[in-house]
XYZ file of N, CA and C in Angstrom:
369
model
N -0.457 165.060 -69.490
C -0.174 164.582 -70.830
C -0.800 165.567 -71.812
N 0.023 166.217 -72.594
C -0.443 167.227 -73.542
C -1.420 166.682 -74.574
N -1.367 165.383 -74.844
C -2.200 164.800 -75.890
C -3.613 164.469 -75.429
N -3.836 164.371 -74.129
C -5.160 164.005 -73.628
C -6.137 165.159 -73.872
N -7.260 164.876 -74.534
C -8.247 165.932 -74.760
C -8.856 166.406 -73.441
N -9.218 167.682 -73.388
C -9.898 168.213 -72.205
C -11.119 169.020 -72.633
N -12.131 168.921 -71.800
C -13.362 169.685 -71.987
C -13.582 170.450 -70.689
N -13.662 171.769 -70.794
C -13.817 172.644 -69.624
C -15.155 173.366 -69.744
N -15.954 173.293 -68.681
C -17.302 173.854 -68.716
C -17.520 174.681 -67.466
N -17.895 175.953 -67.629
C -18.187 176.761 -66.460
C -18.563 178.186 -66.771
N -19.213 178.824 -65.815
C -19.538 180.243 -65.925
C -18.346 181.083 -65.476
N -18.540 182.380 -65.427
C -17.476 183.295 -65.025
C -16.830 182.924 -63.714
N -17.626 182.449 -62.759
C -17.084 182.091 -61.452
C -16.183 180.873 -61.517
N -16.247 180.109 -62.595
C -15.428 178.911 -62.721
C -14.254 179.055 -63.659
N -13.992 180.264 -64.132
C -12.974 180.448 -65.160
C -11.539 180.328 -64.653
N -11.274 180.653 -63.402
C -9.890 180.734 -62.909
C -9.063 179.477 -63.187
N -9.505 178.285 -62.826
C -8.659 177.119 -63.104
C -8.498 176.869 -64.603
N -9.549 177.127 -65.369
C -9.466 176.911 -66.805
C -8.480 177.877 -67.447
N -8.464 179.094 -66.970
C -7.510 180.077 -67.476
C -6.081 179.581 -67.216
N -5.853 179.028 -66.035
C -4.542 178.459 -65.722
C -4.191 177.300 -66.636
N -5.160 176.414 -66.891
C -4.918 175.295 -67.807
C -4.518 175.820 -69.182
N -5.244 176.824 -69.663
C -4.998 177.349 -71.006
C -3.668 178.080 -71.093
N -3.301 178.807 -70.037
C -1.998 179.466 -70.022
C -0.882 178.423 -70.083
N -1.047 177.344 -69.340
C -0.054 176.263 -69.358
C 0.017 175.618 -70.736
N -1.133 175.357 -71.339
C -1.160 174.769 -72.684
C -0.473 175.693 -73.690
N -0.752 176.990 -73.599
C -0.134 177.959 -74.517
C 1.376 177.976 -74.351
N 1.839 177.939 -73.109
C 3.286 177.941 -72.851
C 3.933 176.673 -73.400
N 3.270 175.550 -73.224
C 3.812 174.299 -73.755
C 3.840 174.308 -75.280
N 2.807 174.875 -75.881
C 2.763 174.952 -77.347
C 3.913 175.796 -77.872
N 4.211 176.904 -77.211
C 5.323 177.769 -77.616
C 6.637 176.990 -77.578
N 6.756 176.070 -76.629
C 7.975 175.264 -76.504
C 7.989 174.065 -77.453
N 6.958 173.958 -78.299
C 6.959 172.906 -79.305
C 6.097 171.698 -79.013
N 5.377 171.694 -77.912
C 4.531 170.547 -77.589
C 3.355 170.464 -78.553
N 2.984 169.240 -78.871
C 1.784 169.006 -79.653
C 0.638 168.816 -78.676
N -0.388 169.637 -78.833
C -1.511 169.607 -77.901
C -2.667 168.778 -78.442
N -3.281 168.023 -77.551
C -4.521 167.354 -77.897
C -5.639 168.385 -77.941
N -6.802 167.996 -78.417
C -7.903 168.939 -78.519
C -8.391 169.409 -77.151
N -8.900 170.624 -77.133
C -9.481 171.193 -75.914
C -10.699 172.014 -76.299
N -11.704 171.961 -75.445
C -12.907 172.765 -75.635
C -13.170 173.527 -74.349
N -13.444 174.823 -74.472
C -13.852 175.636 -73.333
C -15.257 176.151 -73.587
N -16.165 175.806 -72.688
C -17.526 176.323 -72.697
C -17.602 177.326 -71.550
N -17.712 178.596 -71.902
C -17.699 179.673 -70.913
C -18.997 180.458 -71.000
N -19.588 180.732 -69.854
C -20.830 181.490 -69.844
C -20.802 182.638 -68.860
N -21.490 183.706 -69.232
C -21.676 184.850 -68.347
C -22.957 185.570 -68.772
N -23.286 186.637 -68.088
C -24.535 187.330 -68.399
C -24.449 188.188 -69.654
N -23.538 189.153 -69.653
C -23.452 190.124 -70.738
C -22.063 190.080 -71.376
N -21.990 189.955 -72.691
C -20.668 189.914 -73.326
C -19.876 191.209 -73.138
N -20.554 192.335 -73.039
C -19.853 193.605 -72.878
C -19.446 193.887 -71.432
N -20.088 193.232 -70.471
C -19.846 193.531 -69.059
C -19.128 192.421 -68.304
N -19.449 191.176 -68.601
C -18.985 190.057 -67.776
C -17.994 189.116 -68.451
N -17.715 189.320 -69.701
C -16.863 188.397 -70.447
C -15.416 188.677 -70.070
N -15.063 188.222 -68.853
C -13.734 188.491 -68.319
C -12.668 187.754 -69.141
N -11.556 188.417 -69.322
C -10.432 187.870 -70.087
C -10.827 187.519 -71.520
N -11.775 188.243 -72.072
C -12.261 187.954 -73.425
C -11.133 187.945 -74.445
N -10.279 188.959 -74.401
C -9.191 189.031 -75.386
C -8.249 187.846 -75.257
N -7.920 187.485 -74.021
C -7.024 186.353 -73.793
C -7.660 185.047 -74.275
N -8.927 184.842 -73.959
C -9.608 183.609 -74.366
C -9.734 183.524 -75.882
N -10.045 184.640 -76.510
C -10.141 184.651 -77.973
C -8.778 184.384 -78.606
N -7.715 184.890 -77.990
C -6.361 184.633 -78.499
C -6.005 183.153 -78.372
N -6.384 182.530 -77.260
C -6.143 181.084 -77.105
C -6.850 180.314 -78.221
N -8.066 180.715 -78.537
C -8.808 180.046 -79.611
C -8.135 180.278 -80.956
N -7.731 181.507 -81.223
C -7.075 181.835 -82.489
C -5.751 181.101 -82.658
N -5.059 180.848 -81.542
C -3.767 180.165 -81.572
C -3.890 178.645 -81.545
N -5.113 178.126 -81.506
C -5.308 176.684 -81.509
C -5.080 176.017 -80.166
N -5.097 176.797 -79.084
C -4.915 176.244 -77.745
C -6.211 175.587 -77.265
N -7.352 176.139 -77.666
C -8.654 175.600 -77.301
C -9.693 176.040 -78.309
N -10.780 175.305 -78.358
C -11.982 175.784 -79.030
C -12.730 176.598 -77.978
N -13.292 177.728 -78.355
C -13.998 178.597 -77.422
C -15.468 178.665 -77.798
N -16.329 178.319 -76.840
C -17.773 178.372 -77.021
C -18.335 179.233 -75.892
N -18.986 180.334 -76.246
C -19.454 181.280 -75.235
C -20.972 181.364 -75.206
N -21.485 181.436 -73.984
C -22.927 181.574 -73.745
C -23.162 182.851 -72.954
N -24.161 183.630 -73.381
C -24.497 184.876 -72.691
C -25.979 184.848 -72.335
N -26.253 184.763 -71.044
C -27.628 184.568 -70.603
C -28.482 185.823 -70.609
N -27.877 187.012 -70.664
C -28.667 188.236 -70.638
C -28.447 189.112 -71.873
N -27.877 188.546 -72.903
C -27.679 189.276 -74.158
C -28.989 189.259 -74.946
N -28.998 189.920 -76.064
C -30.181 189.913 -76.931
C -30.532 188.478 -77.310
N -31.810 188.209 -77.427
C -32.257 186.881 -77.827
C -32.510 185.988 -76.634
N -32.696 184.707 -76.894
C -33.008 183.776 -75.800
C -31.807 183.582 -74.866
N -32.104 183.289 -73.611
C -31.036 183.014 -72.650
C -30.278 181.770 -73.100
N -28.962 181.871 -73.091
C -28.116 180.750 -73.480
C -27.160 180.465 -72.336
N -27.108 179.204 -71.929
C -26.231 178.772 -70.848
C -25.234 177.743 -71.379
N -24.208 177.463 -70.596
C -23.162 176.551 -71.063
C -23.706 175.179 -71.440
N -24.696 174.690 -70.721
C -25.249 173.368 -71.057
C -25.903 173.375 -72.441
N -26.421 174.522 -72.877
C -26.981 174.612 -74.226
C -25.874 174.481 -75.276
N -24.734 175.086 -74.992
C -23.607 174.991 -75.921
C -23.059 173.572 -75.991
N -22.977 172.924 -74.829
C -22.507 171.537 -74.794
C -23.437 170.670 -75.632
N -24.744 170.862 -75.468
C -25.719 170.085 -76.249
C -25.571 170.369 -77.739
N -25.339 171.614 -78.095
C -25.181 171.980 -79.505
C -23.921 171.361 -80.112
N -22.917 171.113 -79.282
C -21.652 170.523 -79.734
C -21.553 169.044 -79.366
N -22.707 168.386 -79.220
C -22.725 167.020 -78.694
C -21.855 166.038 -79.477
N -21.817 166.169 -80.787
C -21.007 165.233 -81.577
C -19.520 165.407 -81.276
N -19.080 166.645 -81.197
C -17.660 166.923 -80.892
C -17.335 166.509 -79.466
N -18.238 166.811 -78.532
C -18.031 166.429 -77.130
C -17.904 164.910 -77.022
N -18.807 164.189 -77.657
C -18.769 162.728 -77.593
C -17.493 162.187 -78.233
N -17.090 162.781 -79.351
C -15.848 162.367 -80.015
C -14.668 162.464 -79.050
N -14.578 163.572 -78.322
C -13.455 163.747 -77.392
C -13.576 162.815 -76.191
N -14.794 162.602 -75.711
C -14.983 161.660 -74.592
C -14.544 160.259 -75.019
N -14.887 159.866 -76.218
C -14.461 158.550 -76.720
C -12.942 158.446 -76.830
N -12.273 159.593 -77.008
C -10.807 159.617 -77.082
C -10.172 159.762 -75.706
N -10.980 159.666 -74.639
C -10.441 159.714 -73.283
C -10.378 161.098 -72.670
N -11.174 162.019 -73.175
C -11.148 163.394 -72.655
C -11.441 163.436 -71.161
N -10.765 164.349 -70.508
C -11.066 164.662 -69.111
C -12.038 165.832 -69.148
N -13.145 165.690 -68.428
C -14.176 166.728 -68.395
C -14.099 167.428 -67.044
N -13.939 168.740 -67.089
C -13.899 169.565 -65.887
C -15.124 170.471 -65.878
N -15.803 170.523 -64.744
C -16.917 171.442 -64.554
C -16.589 172.260 -63.317
N -16.579 173.573 -63.450
C -16.207 174.428 -62.334
C -17.130 175.630 -62.284
N -17.600 175.953 -61.094
C -18.488 177.101 -60.916
C -19.615 176.750 -59.979
N -20.761 177.320 -60.215
C -21.937 177.161 -59.366
C -22.388 175.704 -59.311
N -22.279 175.108 -58.127
C -22.692 173.720 -57.956
C -24.171 173.553 -57.717
N -24.872 174.653 -57.458
C -26.292 174.558 -57.143
C -27.190 174.440 -58.355
N -26.920 175.226 -59.375
C -27.794 175.239 -60.547
C -27.085 174.766 -61.814
N -25.927 175.335 -62.086
C -25.241 175.025 -63.330
C -24.790 173.571 -63.382
N -24.152 173.097 -62.342
C -23.569 171.749 -62.357
C -24.612 170.668 -62.637
N -25.772 170.644 -61.973
C -26.743 169.601 -62.297
C -27.248 169.664 -63.746
N -27.381 170.881 -64.275
C -27.828 171.012 -65.661
C -26.756 170.531 -66.638
N -25.508 170.828 -66.347
C -24.414 170.357 -67.199
C -24.317 168.833 -67.113
N -24.429 168.293 -65.919
C -24.358 166.842 -65.747
C -25.471 166.150 -66.524
N -26.674 166.691 -66.452
C -27.795 166.101 -67.189
C -27.534 166.150 -68.693
N -26.976 167.242 -69.168
C -26.658 167.371 -70.591
C -25.609 166.339 -71.003
N -24.558 166.208 -70.191
C -23.527 165.230 -70.513
C -24.086 163.805 -70.490
N -24.950 163.519 -69.542
C -25.555 162.176 -69.481
C -26.420 161.910 -70.697
N -27.099 162.930 -71.204
C -27.941 162.744 -72.385
C -27.098 162.487 -73.628
N -25.897 163.039 -73.645
C -24.989 162.795 -74.775
C -24.468 161.373 -74.715
């Protein structure tokens, strides 16, 4: 259902399914579908080295296919991970959850997933 909000959370290793979701959403939008809100929280180490498909993801954001929130853990400044971005966007995340958003978490199940789950539970 194009109208159901989606929240996608993951590091570089979890991007593949989200990229597919966004490509499908973009194709549907071109055909005239009205899309519900979408948020992508994507994290990697270095924006210059690891931000795979950066141009494509930025284009999806510019075209209104998704909101794009990026975390870079080894860039200048403090380490930032996807769970930090989710916490920073807690009001928007909660708004979409209240509207029936489907939340997808994909990537490292050992470290990232428990931290994201704890963040979502705190929201």
